[in-house]
Amino acid sequence: MSRLSGIEAINFYGGSAYLDVEELARHRQLDNSRFENLLMSQRSVPLPYEDPVSYGVNAAEPIVSAMSPRERDSIEMVITCTESGIDFGKSMSTYIHEMLGLSRRCRLFEVKNACFSGTAGLMMAASYALSSGAKALVVATDLARFTAADAGEALQSDWSFAEPSGGAGAIAMLVSQQPHVLRLDPGAYGLYSYEVMDTCRPVPDSEAGDADLSLLSYLDCCENAYRDYASRVASVDYQGTFDYLSFHTPFGGMVKGAHRTMMRRVAKVRKQEEIDRDFDSRVRPGIEFCRRVGNVMGATVYLNILSTIHHAEVSRSCRLGVFSYGSGCSSEFYSGVFDRDSQELVANRRIADHLDSRYRLSIPEYEMLLRTNGAVAFGTRNVDLDLDLIPGARARGGRRLVLSRIREYHREYEWV
């Protein structure tokens, strides 16, 4: 039996609409000098008929549809990874499993663990693939759905920089013993986790937290998860071992700060010019897609990985170091290997074309969405969704799944 596992196939879906965040910053009269540090250009905006289930299915469907019936039947586990759940009990994996037409000989469950959820799902799936030889489908799906209440006076302070960086989307990963996209390094991981109240969701449709504490916790975990990795992996060197580095990316500026801290504290590099060159060569490739989507919580580090592989200069096999963080908090540093074939598989997903195809929302359209987003709040019992709310958005992106109605809490979807 193979002792290797990892990501066999990967895809991202970022919705049908986006907002230019510089335009939003001007509209909110944000401090442009601070805004530039976000390293953001666009954010995906969920429409009322888009939810974590529809995002997840749209990310996974191209992977599943390319598989033979026998290959699809080898998927014995579907894990949804999220902090944007739609029910306290029923797992979103049940909807995704049904819409993809997968075998009923399958485990279906959900992982809720802030932005670490995607990594929790991946590691569980990789272990299962090693032990069983079966495949697992991991779907990390999340969204930030602001409402008009958020956009009041408080938004000018507490939410001022959360709004431009909050995104929406889903990553789907087929995990198996044929890791064509990313082969995980066996036994190469480091852990660092503890209780901290940096960010939380005390109620289903709102978030609270301390931005400064969140940054400090992120930096603390990045350093110490790597140091635990170094204690398990002989002769590892932060600057020399990894051809590329992927970080959980709430916004690009946070990643740049974390890498600078690691270069100074761990690699003992003092010259800022050298740190900047290293960031541009090993880290910046991963934030290129992220800066066009925003923070999609559990999916974000995997969008960064996808972006890294897509934009990397690959002349041989490349080792990737990955830092995954989730508020509250849990973190892990691990590594894997990708190559030219990995890059070709990622390029075939045409992620840049998908992002280009989204509809650009105007500020009035966006403000209208803020007033209507309450229609699909957590616990909605009955509603019919207007698929023509933003006519230009419906015509974008090709065939996709949307939420059409909710009847007695049960969500009904259709392909458009």
Tab-separated table of C-alpha atoms in Angstrom:
chain	number	residue	atom	x	y	z
A	1	MET	CA	0.000	0.000	0.000
A	2	SER	CA	1.255	3.505	-0.864
A	3	ARG	CA	2.587	5.594	2.027
A	4	LEU	CA	1.887	8.810	0.151
A	5	SER	CA	-1.280	10.863	0.108
A	6	GLY	CA	-2.322	14.383	-0.665
A	7	ILE	CA	-4.346	16.434	-3.114
A	8	GLU	CA	-5.210	14.591	-6.323
A	9	ALA	CA	-7.365	17.385	-7.783
A	10	ILE	CA	-8.316	20.892	-6.674
A	11	ASN	CA	-10.683	23.618	-7.858
A	12	PHE	CA	-11.919	27.008	-6.672
A	13	TYR	CA	-15.240	28.761	-7.167
A	14	GLY	CA	-15.499	32.436	-6.263
A	15	GLY	CA	-19.096	33.307	-7.066
A	16	SER	CA	-20.676	35.420	-9.782
A	17	ALA	CA	-20.050	38.968	-8.496
A	18	TYR	CA	-17.270	41.059	-7.021
A	19	LEU	CA	-16.640	44.554	-5.700
A	20	ASP	CA	-13.648	46.760	-6.364
A	21	VAL	CA	-12.311	47.320	-2.858
A	22	GLU	CA	-10.555	50.595	-3.644
A	23	GLU	CA	-13.921	51.955	-4.782
A	24	LEU	CA	-15.449	50.680	-1.538
A	25	ALA	CA	-12.656	52.287	0.487
A	26	ARG	CA	-13.316	55.655	-1.130
A	27	HIS	CA	-17.045	55.253	-0.534
A	28	ARG	CA	-16.456	54.459	3.154
A	29	GLN	CA	-13.869	57.269	3.393
A	30	LEU	CA	-11.237	54.919	4.775
A	31	ASP	CA	-7.667	55.958	5.463
A	32	ASN	CA	-6.030	55.159	2.115
A	33	SER	CA	-2.551	54.900	3.646
A	34	ARG	CA	-3.773	52.069	5.870
A	35	PHE	CA	-5.846	50.530	3.103
A	36	GLU	CA	-2.812	50.114	0.847
A	37	ASN	CA	-1.318	47.766	3.453
A	38	LEU	CA	-4.154	45.292	2.873
A	39	LEU	CA	-2.750	44.331	-0.557
A	40	MET	CA	-6.330	43.781	-1.746
A	41	SER	CA	-7.902	44.706	-5.088
A	42	GLN	CA	-11.268	42.871	-5.239
A	43	ARG	CA	-13.571	40.858	-3.014
A	44	SER	CA	-16.137	38.272	-4.037
A	45	VAL	CA	-19.612	39.271	-2.846
A	46	PRO	CA	-22.263	36.591	-2.214
A	47	LEU	CA	-25.648	37.239	-3.789
A	48	PRO	CA	-28.731	36.165	-1.770
A	49	TYR	CA	-29.138	33.029	-3.903
A	50	GLU	CA	-25.518	31.987	-3.296
A	51	ASP	CA	-24.624	30.164	-0.077
A	52	PRO	CA	-21.878	27.845	1.202
A	53	VAL	CA	-23.600	24.814	-0.330
A	54	SER	CA	-23.894	26.308	-3.816
A	55	TYR	CA	-20.308	27.545	-3.653
A	56	GLY	CA	-19.122	24.109	-2.553
A	57	VAL	CA	-20.986	22.222	-5.286
A	58	ASN	CA	-19.786	24.640	-7.965
A	59	ALA	CA	-16.188	24.115	-6.825
A	60	ALA	CA	-16.477	20.316	-6.673
A	61	GLU	CA	-18.623	19.600	-9.754
A	62	PRO	CA	-15.826	19.961	-12.357
A	63	ILE	CA	-13.677	17.526	-10.374
A	64	VAL	CA	-16.430	14.943	-9.938
A	65	SER	CA	-17.785	15.211	-13.487
A	66	ALA	CA	-14.333	14.367	-14.877
A	67	MET	CA	-14.246	11.073	-12.931
A	68	SER	CA	-15.463	7.715	-14.211
A	69	PRO	CA	-18.390	6.071	-12.359
A	70	ARG	CA	-15.944	3.689	-10.688
A	71	GLU	CA	-13.727	6.572	-9.538
A	72	ARG	CA	-16.726	8.468	-8.159
A	73	ASP	CA	-17.775	5.387	-6.219
A	74	SER	CA	-14.338	5.288	-4.593
A	75	ILE	CA	-15.168	8.531	-2.748
A	76	GLU	CA	-16.069	7.213	0.700
A	77	MET	CA	-15.984	10.460	2.642
A	78	VAL	CA	-17.297	14.006	2.083
A	79	ILE	CA	-16.132	16.594	4.613
A	80	THR	CA	-17.423	20.150	4.612
A	81	CYS	CA	-15.123	22.629	6.349
A	82	THR	CA	-16.565	25.985	7.346
A	83	GLU	CA	-17.443	28.660	9.841
A	84	SER	CA	-20.445	29.726	7.727
A	85	GLY	CA	-22.732	26.821	8.550
A	86	ILE	CA	-26.417	26.914	7.674
A	87	ASP	CA	-27.773	24.653	10.430
A	88	PHE	CA	-26.739	23.741	13.973
A	89	GLY	CA	-27.297	20.029	13.313
A	90	LYS	CA	-27.590	19.146	9.617
A	91	SER	CA	-24.264	19.008	7.805
A	92	MET	CA	-23.826	20.865	4.521
A	93	SER	CA	-22.037	17.740	3.277
A	94	THR	CA	-25.450	16.069	2.871
A	95	TYR	CA	-26.575	18.684	0.352
A	96	ILE	CA	-23.239	18.634	-1.493
A	97	HIS	CA	-23.190	14.817	-1.607
A	98	GLU	CA	-26.717	14.765	-3.043
A	99	MET	CA	-26.164	17.445	-5.689
A	100	LEU	CA	-22.990	15.703	-6.895
A	101	GLY	CA	-24.739	12.329	-7.175
A	102	LEU	CA	-22.175	10.424	-5.099
A	103	SER	CA	-22.521	6.885	-3.784
A	104	ARG	CA	-24.484	6.364	-0.573
A	105	ARG	CA	-21.628	4.224	0.709
A	106	CYS	CA	-20.083	7.362	2.116
A	107	ARG	CA	-19.328	9.180	5.388
A	108	LEU	CA	-20.810	12.690	5.489
A	109	PHE	CA	-19.870	15.203	8.156
A	110	GLU	CA	-18.817	18.775	8.840
A	111	VAL	CA	-15.837	20.432	10.524
A	112	LYS	CA	-16.410	23.840	12.139
A	113	ASN	CA	-13.133	25.391	13.276
A	114	ALA	CA	-12.830	28.949	12.004
A	115	CYS	CA	-10.151	29.368	9.312
A	116	PHE	CA	-8.364	26.164	10.355
A	117	SER	CA	-11.325	24.035	9.241
A	118	GLY	CA	-9.963	23.316	5.755
A	119	THR	CA	-6.691	21.988	7.133
A	120	ALA	CA	-8.499	19.891	9.729
A	121	GLY	CA	-10.506	18.329	6.898
A	122	LEU	CA	-7.484	17.797	4.651
A	123	MET	CA	-5.422	16.066	7.335
A	124	MET	CA	-8.322	13.826	8.312
A	125	ALA	CA	-8.934	12.927	4.663
A	126	ALA	CA	-5.243	12.262	3.984
A	127	SER	CA	-5.033	9.883	6.943
A	128	TYR	CA	-8.183	8.084	5.771
A	129	ALA	CA	-6.817	7.762	2.235
A	130	LEU	CA	-3.605	6.229	3.591
A	131	SER	CA	-5.414	3.724	5.776
A	132	SER	CA	-8.162	2.689	3.362
A	133	GLY	CA	-6.994	3.360	-0.187
A	134	ALA	CA	-10.282	5.185	-0.814
A	135	LYS	CA	-10.740	8.786	-1.894
A	136	ALA	CA	-12.204	11.658	0.123
A	137	LEU	CA	-13.755	14.909	-1.042
A	138	VAL	CA	-12.926	17.906	1.142
A	139	VAL	CA	-14.943	21.084	0.534
A	140	ALA	CA	-13.891	24.224	2.389
A	141	THR	CA	-16.636	26.797	1.849
A	142	ASP	CA	-17.247	30.145	3.512
A	143	LEU	CA	-18.636	33.609	2.988
A	144	ALA	CA	-18.836	37.017	4.645
A	145	ARG	CA	-22.388	38.302	4.191
A	146	PHE	CA	-22.610	41.819	5.585
A	147	THR	CA	-25.967	43.451	6.265
A	148	ALA	CA	-27.243	47.005	6.386
A	149	ALA	CA	-26.986	46.900	10.193
A	150	ASP	CA	-23.253	46.253	9.888
A	151	ALA	CA	-22.934	49.106	7.442
A	152	GLY	CA	-24.014	51.786	9.886
A	153	GLU	CA	-21.924	53.995	12.103
A	154	ALA	CA	-20.054	51.052	13.644
A	155	LEU	CA	-18.711	50.064	10.233
A	156	GLN	CA	-16.608	53.201	10.115
A	157	SER	CA	-14.553	51.868	13.036
A	158	ASP	CA	-14.862	48.197	14.049
A	159	TRP	CA	-15.777	46.840	10.591
A	160	SER	CA	-13.934	49.405	8.463
A	161	PHE	CA	-11.198	47.042	7.279
A	162	ALA	CA	-13.105	43.779	7.756
A	163	GLU	CA	-15.601	44.756	5.064
A	164	PRO	CA	-13.061	45.228	2.227
A	165	SER	CA	-11.245	41.992	3.084
A	166	GLY	CA	-14.237	39.692	3.713
A	167	GLY	CA	-14.714	37.341	0.768
A	168	ALA	CA	-16.759	34.381	-0.413
A	169	GLY	CA	-15.957	31.135	-2.189
A	170	ALA	CA	-15.096	27.468	-1.911
A	171	ILE	CA	-12.172	25.141	-2.501
A	172	ALA	CA	-12.841	21.503	-3.392
A	173	MET	CA	-10.033	18.963	-2.964
A	174	LEU	CA	-10.025	15.320	-3.974
A	175	VAL	CA	-7.695	13.586	-1.512
A	176	SER	CA	-6.174	10.195	-2.285
A	177	GLN	CA	-3.027	8.105	-2.645
A	178	GLN	CA	-2.520	9.685	-6.087
A	179	PRO	CA	-1.460	13.203	-5.027
A	180	HIS	CA	-1.001	14.687	-8.494
A	181	VAL	CA	-1.381	18.302	-7.290
A	182	LEU	CA	0.345	18.313	-3.885
A	183	ARG	CA	2.110	15.356	-2.255
A	184	LEU	CA	2.138	15.821	1.514
A	185	ASP	CA	5.495	15.180	3.185
A	186	PRO	CA	4.875	12.203	5.534
A	187	GLY	CA	5.351	13.105	9.192
A	188	ALA	CA	6.377	16.684	8.374
A	189	TYR	CA	4.151	18.958	10.417
A	190	GLY	CA	4.229	21.288	13.404
A	191	LEU	CA	1.379	22.257	15.746
A	192	TYR	CA	0.696	25.210	18.019
A	193	SER	CA	-2.726	25.996	19.507
A	194	TYR	CA	-4.276	27.579	22.579
A	195	GLU	CA	-7.364	29.454	23.785
A	196	VAL	CA	-7.561	33.108	22.766
A	197	MET	CA	-10.541	35.398	22.119
A	198	ASP	CA	-9.180	37.054	18.991
A	199	THR	CA	-12.149	36.447	16.677
A	200	CYS	CA	-15.419	34.636	17.325
A	201	ARG	CA	-19.011	34.257	16.103
A	202	PRO	CA	-21.183	34.565	19.208
A	203	VAL	CA	-24.298	34.581	17.003
A	204	PRO	CA	-24.660	32.848	13.621
A	205	ASP	CA	-24.582	35.870	11.299
A	206	SER	CA	-22.157	38.214	13.013
A	207	GLU	CA	-18.523	38.254	14.016
A	208	ALA	CA	-16.714	39.920	16.885
A	209	GLY	CA	-13.118	40.200	17.944
A	210	ASP	CA	-9.966	42.148	18.586
A	211	ALA	CA	-8.014	42.874	15.399
A	212	ASP	CA	-4.745	43.610	17.194
A	213	LEU	CA	-4.977	40.451	19.290
A	214	SER	CA	-5.766	38.447	16.173
A	215	LEU	CA	-2.607	39.710	14.471
A	216	LEU	CA	-0.466	38.905	17.509
A	217	SER	CA	-1.948	35.418	17.811
A	218	TYR	CA	-1.380	34.768	14.094
A	219	LEU	CA	2.287	35.805	14.363
A	220	ASP	CA	2.795	33.817	17.567
A	221	CYS	CA	1.330	30.673	16.004
A	222	CYS	CA	3.269	31.079	12.764
A	223	GLU	CA	6.591	31.136	14.575
A	224	ASN	CA	5.841	28.387	17.060
A	225	ALA	CA	4.108	26.003	14.642
A	226	TYR	CA	7.187	26.284	12.432
A	227	ARG	CA	9.495	25.663	15.401
A	228	ASP	CA	7.517	22.513	16.228
A	229	TYR	CA	7.860	21.460	12.570
A	230	ALA	CA	11.622	22.044	12.820
A	231	SER	CA	11.776	19.828	15.923
A	232	ARG	CA	10.301	16.928	13.899
A	233	VAL	CA	12.083	17.431	10.538
A	234	ALA	CA	15.865	17.167	10.485
A	235	SER	CA	17.991	19.996	9.066
A	236	VAL	CA	15.073	22.177	8.019
A	237	ASP	CA	15.881	25.794	7.183
A	238	TYR	CA	13.137	28.423	6.781
A	239	GLN	CA	15.000	30.288	4.077
A	240	GLY	CA	16.588	27.367	2.257
A	241	THR	CA	14.301	24.326	2.520
A	242	PHE	CA	11.126	25.693	0.900
A	243	ASP	CA	10.975	26.868	-2.697
A	244	TYR	CA	7.658	28.563	-1.925
A	245	LEU	CA	5.593	29.434	1.127
A	246	SER	CA	1.800	29.565	1.482
A	247	PHE	CA	0.100	31.323	4.373
A	248	HIS	CA	-3.469	31.659	5.535
A	249	THR	CA	-4.347	35.007	3.941
A	250	PRO	CA	-6.938	37.183	5.710
A	251	PHE	CA	-5.365	39.912	3.568
A	252	GLY	CA	-2.020	40.139	1.806
A	253	GLY	CA	-0.530	42.683	4.177
A	254	MET	CA	-0.912	40.283	7.105
A	255	VAL	CA	1.033	37.630	5.206
A	256	LYS	CA	3.772	40.123	4.341
A	257	GLY	CA	4.111	41.046	8.015
A	258	ALA	CA	4.226	37.404	9.104
A	259	HIS	CA	6.914	36.533	6.571
A	260	ARG	CA	8.977	39.563	7.623
A	261	THR	CA	8.727	38.435	11.250
A	262	MET	CA	9.769	34.879	10.363
A	263	MET	CA	12.748	36.067	8.326
A	264	ARG	CA	13.957	38.175	11.237
A	265	ARG	CA	13.252	35.833	14.144
A	266	VAL	CA	13.855	32.436	12.552
A	267	ALA	CA	16.105	33.007	9.541
A	268	LYS	CA	17.979	35.848	11.299
A	269	VAL	CA	17.864	38.072	8.221
A	270	ARG	CA	18.121	41.771	9.104
A	271	LYS	CA	18.315	43.552	5.743
A	272	GLN	CA	14.887	44.701	4.617
A	273	GLU	CA	15.909	44.538	0.962
A	274	GLU	CA	16.692	40.829	1.292
A	275	ILE	CA	13.395	40.199	3.099
A	276	ASP	CA	11.480	42.043	0.366
A	277	ARG	CA	13.185	40.039	-2.401
A	278	ASP	CA	12.403	36.806	-0.604
A	279	PHE	CA	8.755	37.814	-0.198
A	280	ASP	CA	8.441	38.630	-3.892
A	281	SER	CA	9.989	35.342	-5.014
A	282	ARG	CA	8.592	32.804	-2.513
A	283	VAL	CA	5.425	34.322	-1.014
A	284	ARG	CA	3.825	36.835	-3.371
A	285	PRO	CA	2.756	34.183	-5.934
A	286	GLY	CA	0.328	32.801	-3.351
A	287	ILE	CA	-1.513	36.043	-2.676
A	288	GLU	CA	-2.296	36.864	-6.313
A	289	PHE	CA	-5.649	35.030	-6.379
A	290	CYS	CA	-6.370	35.849	-2.719
A	291	ARG	CA	-6.157	39.594	-3.332
A	292	ARG	CA	-8.954	39.218	-5.913
A	293	VAL	CA	-11.303	37.258	-3.621
A	294	GLY	CA	-10.836	38.259	0.019
A	295	ASN	CA	-10.749	36.095	3.099
A	296	VAL	CA	-12.717	32.890	2.579
A	297	MET	CA	-11.828	31.506	6.008
A	298	GLY	CA	-11.189	27.748	5.848
A	299	ALA	CA	-10.639	27.865	2.081
A	300	THR	CA	-8.149	30.743	2.066
A	301	VAL	CA	-4.869	28.919	2.620
A	302	TYR	CA	-5.865	26.477	-0.156
A	303	LEU	CA	-6.639	29.319	-2.541
A	304	ASN	CA	-3.147	30.549	-1.665
A	305	ILE	CA	-1.705	27.100	-2.445
A	306	LEU	CA	-3.585	27.014	-5.741
A	307	SER	CA	-2.279	30.505	-6.596
A	308	THR	CA	1.268	29.547	-5.621
A	309	ILE	CA	1.312	26.500	-7.887
A	310	HIS	CA	-0.275	28.465	-10.727
A	311	HIS	CA	2.192	31.388	-10.564
A	312	ALA	CA	5.362	29.483	-9.559
A	313	GLU	CA	8.431	29.113	-11.768
A	314	VAL	CA	8.607	25.333	-11.951
A	315	SER	CA	11.673	23.758	-13.532
A	316	ARG	CA	11.779	20.802	-11.098
A	317	SER	CA	9.876	19.484	-8.096
A	318	CYS	CA	9.260	22.291	-5.599
A	319	ARG	CA	8.804	22.018	-1.859
A	320	LEU	CA	6.013	24.162	-0.422
A	321	GLY	CA	5.818	25.201	3.220
A	322	VAL	CA	2.257	25.874	4.429
A	323	PHE	CA	1.062	27.819	7.474
A	324	SER	CA	-2.601	27.345	8.392
A	325	TYR	CA	-4.268	29.372	11.162
A	326	GLY	CA	-7.751	29.530	12.629
A	327	SER	CA	-8.901	32.028	15.251
A	328	GLY	CA	-9.549	30.863	18.723
A	329	CYS	CA	-6.973	29.327	17.998
A	330	SER	CA	-5.479	26.351	16.161
A	331	SER	CA	-2.508	26.334	13.797
A	332	GLU	CA	-0.271	24.008	11.823
A	333	PHE	CA	2.816	24.278	9.646
A	334	TYR	CA	3.252	21.450	7.135
A	335	SER	CA	4.872	20.850	3.772
A	336	GLY	CA	4.404	19.126	0.455
A	337	VAL	CA	5.812	18.839	-3.051
A	338	PHE	CA	4.448	19.935	-6.432
A	339	ASP	CA	5.888	19.822	-9.958
A	340	ARG	CA	5.206	20.753	-13.575
A	341	ASP	CA	2.348	18.266	-13.840
A	342	SER	CA	0.784	19.867	-10.758
A	343	GLN	CA	1.025	23.260	-12.411
A	344	GLU	CA	-0.572	21.985	-15.612
A	345	LEU	CA	-3.491	20.495	-13.672
A	346	VAL	CA	-4.000	23.782	-11.823
A	347	ALA	CA	-3.721	25.833	-15.025
A	348	ASN	CA	-6.452	23.706	-16.618
A	349	ARG	CA	-8.881	24.985	-13.934
A	350	ARG	CA	-8.630	28.474	-15.511
A	351	ILE	CA	-9.096	30.221	-12.174
A	352	ALA	CA	-8.029	33.613	-13.525
A	353	ASP	CA	-10.639	33.342	-16.297
A	354	HIS	CA	-13.280	32.464	-13.699
A	355	LEU	CA	-12.373	35.516	-11.613
A	356	ASP	CA	-12.412	37.700	-14.739
A	357	SER	CA	-15.909	36.459	-15.624
A	358	ARG	CA	-17.531	37.737	-12.413
A	359	TYR	CA	-19.913	40.692	-12.581
A	360	ARG	CA	-18.558	43.966	-11.170
A	361	LEU	CA	-21.041	45.402	-8.690
A	362	SER	CA	-21.616	49.121	-8.513
A	363	ILE	CA	-21.727	50.759	-5.090
A	364	PRO	CA	-25.545	51.292	-5.318
A	365	GLU	CA	-25.998	47.600	-6.212
A	366	TYR	CA	-23.763	46.591	-3.323
A	367	GLU	CA	-25.645	48.809	-0.866
A	368	MET	CA	-28.904	47.262	-2.089
A	369	LEU	CA	-27.480	43.810	-1.308
A	370	LEU	CA	-26.643	44.942	2.222
A	371	ARG	CA	-30.339	45.746	2.693
A	372	THR	CA	-31.544	42.402	1.322
A	373	ASN	CA	-29.019	39.957	2.793
A	374	GLY	CA	-31.197	39.382	5.853
A	375	ALA	CA	-33.540	37.312	3.682
A	376	VAL	CA	-31.188	34.325	3.925
A	377	ALA	CA	-29.992	34.762	7.494
A	378	PHE	CA	-29.220	31.706	9.617
A	379	GLY	CA	-32.473	29.987	10.588
A	380	THR	CA	-34.559	31.249	7.665
A	381	ARG	CA	-37.650	29.057	7.449
A	382	ASN	CA	-39.348	30.018	4.179
A	383	VAL	CA	-38.210	32.241	1.340
A	384	ASP	CA	-38.160	32.390	-2.451
A	385	LEU	CA	-35.017	33.925	-3.927
A	386	ASP	CA	-35.075	36.400	-6.806
A	387	LEU	CA	-32.518	35.104	-9.296
A	388	ASP	CA	-32.818	38.330	-11.306
A	389	LEU	CA	-32.010	40.634	-8.394
A	390	ILE	CA	-28.775	41.649	-10.194
A	391	PRO	CA	-29.557	40.797	-13.856
A	392	GLY	CA	-25.978	41.244	-15.035
A	393	ALA	CA	-24.655	38.790	-12.470
A	394	ARG	CA	-26.990	35.958	-13.460
A	395	ALA	CA	-25.602	35.915	-16.981
A	396	ARG	CA	-22.013	35.438	-15.783
A	397	GLY	CA	-19.972	32.340	-15.093
A	398	GLY	CA	-21.671	29.625	-17.144
A	399	ARG	CA	-23.745	26.787	-15.684
A	400	ARG	CA	-23.815	26.826	-11.896
A	401	LEU	CA	-25.888	25.827	-8.895
A	402	VAL	CA	-27.929	28.427	-7.009
A	403	LEU	CA	-30.201	28.431	-3.981
A	404	SER	CA	-33.732	28.886	-5.325
A	405	ARG	CA	-35.886	28.646	-2.195
A	406	ILE	CA	-36.120	27.518	1.422
A	407	ARG	CA	-39.180	25.506	2.497
A	408	GLU	CA	-39.585	24.691	6.190
A	409	TYR	CA	-35.832	25.187	6.652
A	410	HIS	CA	-35.012	22.775	3.814
A	411	ARG	CA	-32.852	24.362	1.125
A	412	GLU	CA	-33.724	23.738	-2.522
A	413	TYR	CA	-31.234	24.288	-5.313
A	414	GLU	CA	-31.330	24.438	-9.095
A	415	TRP	CA	-28.852	24.631	-11.962
A	416	VAL	CA	-28.946	27.806	-14.028
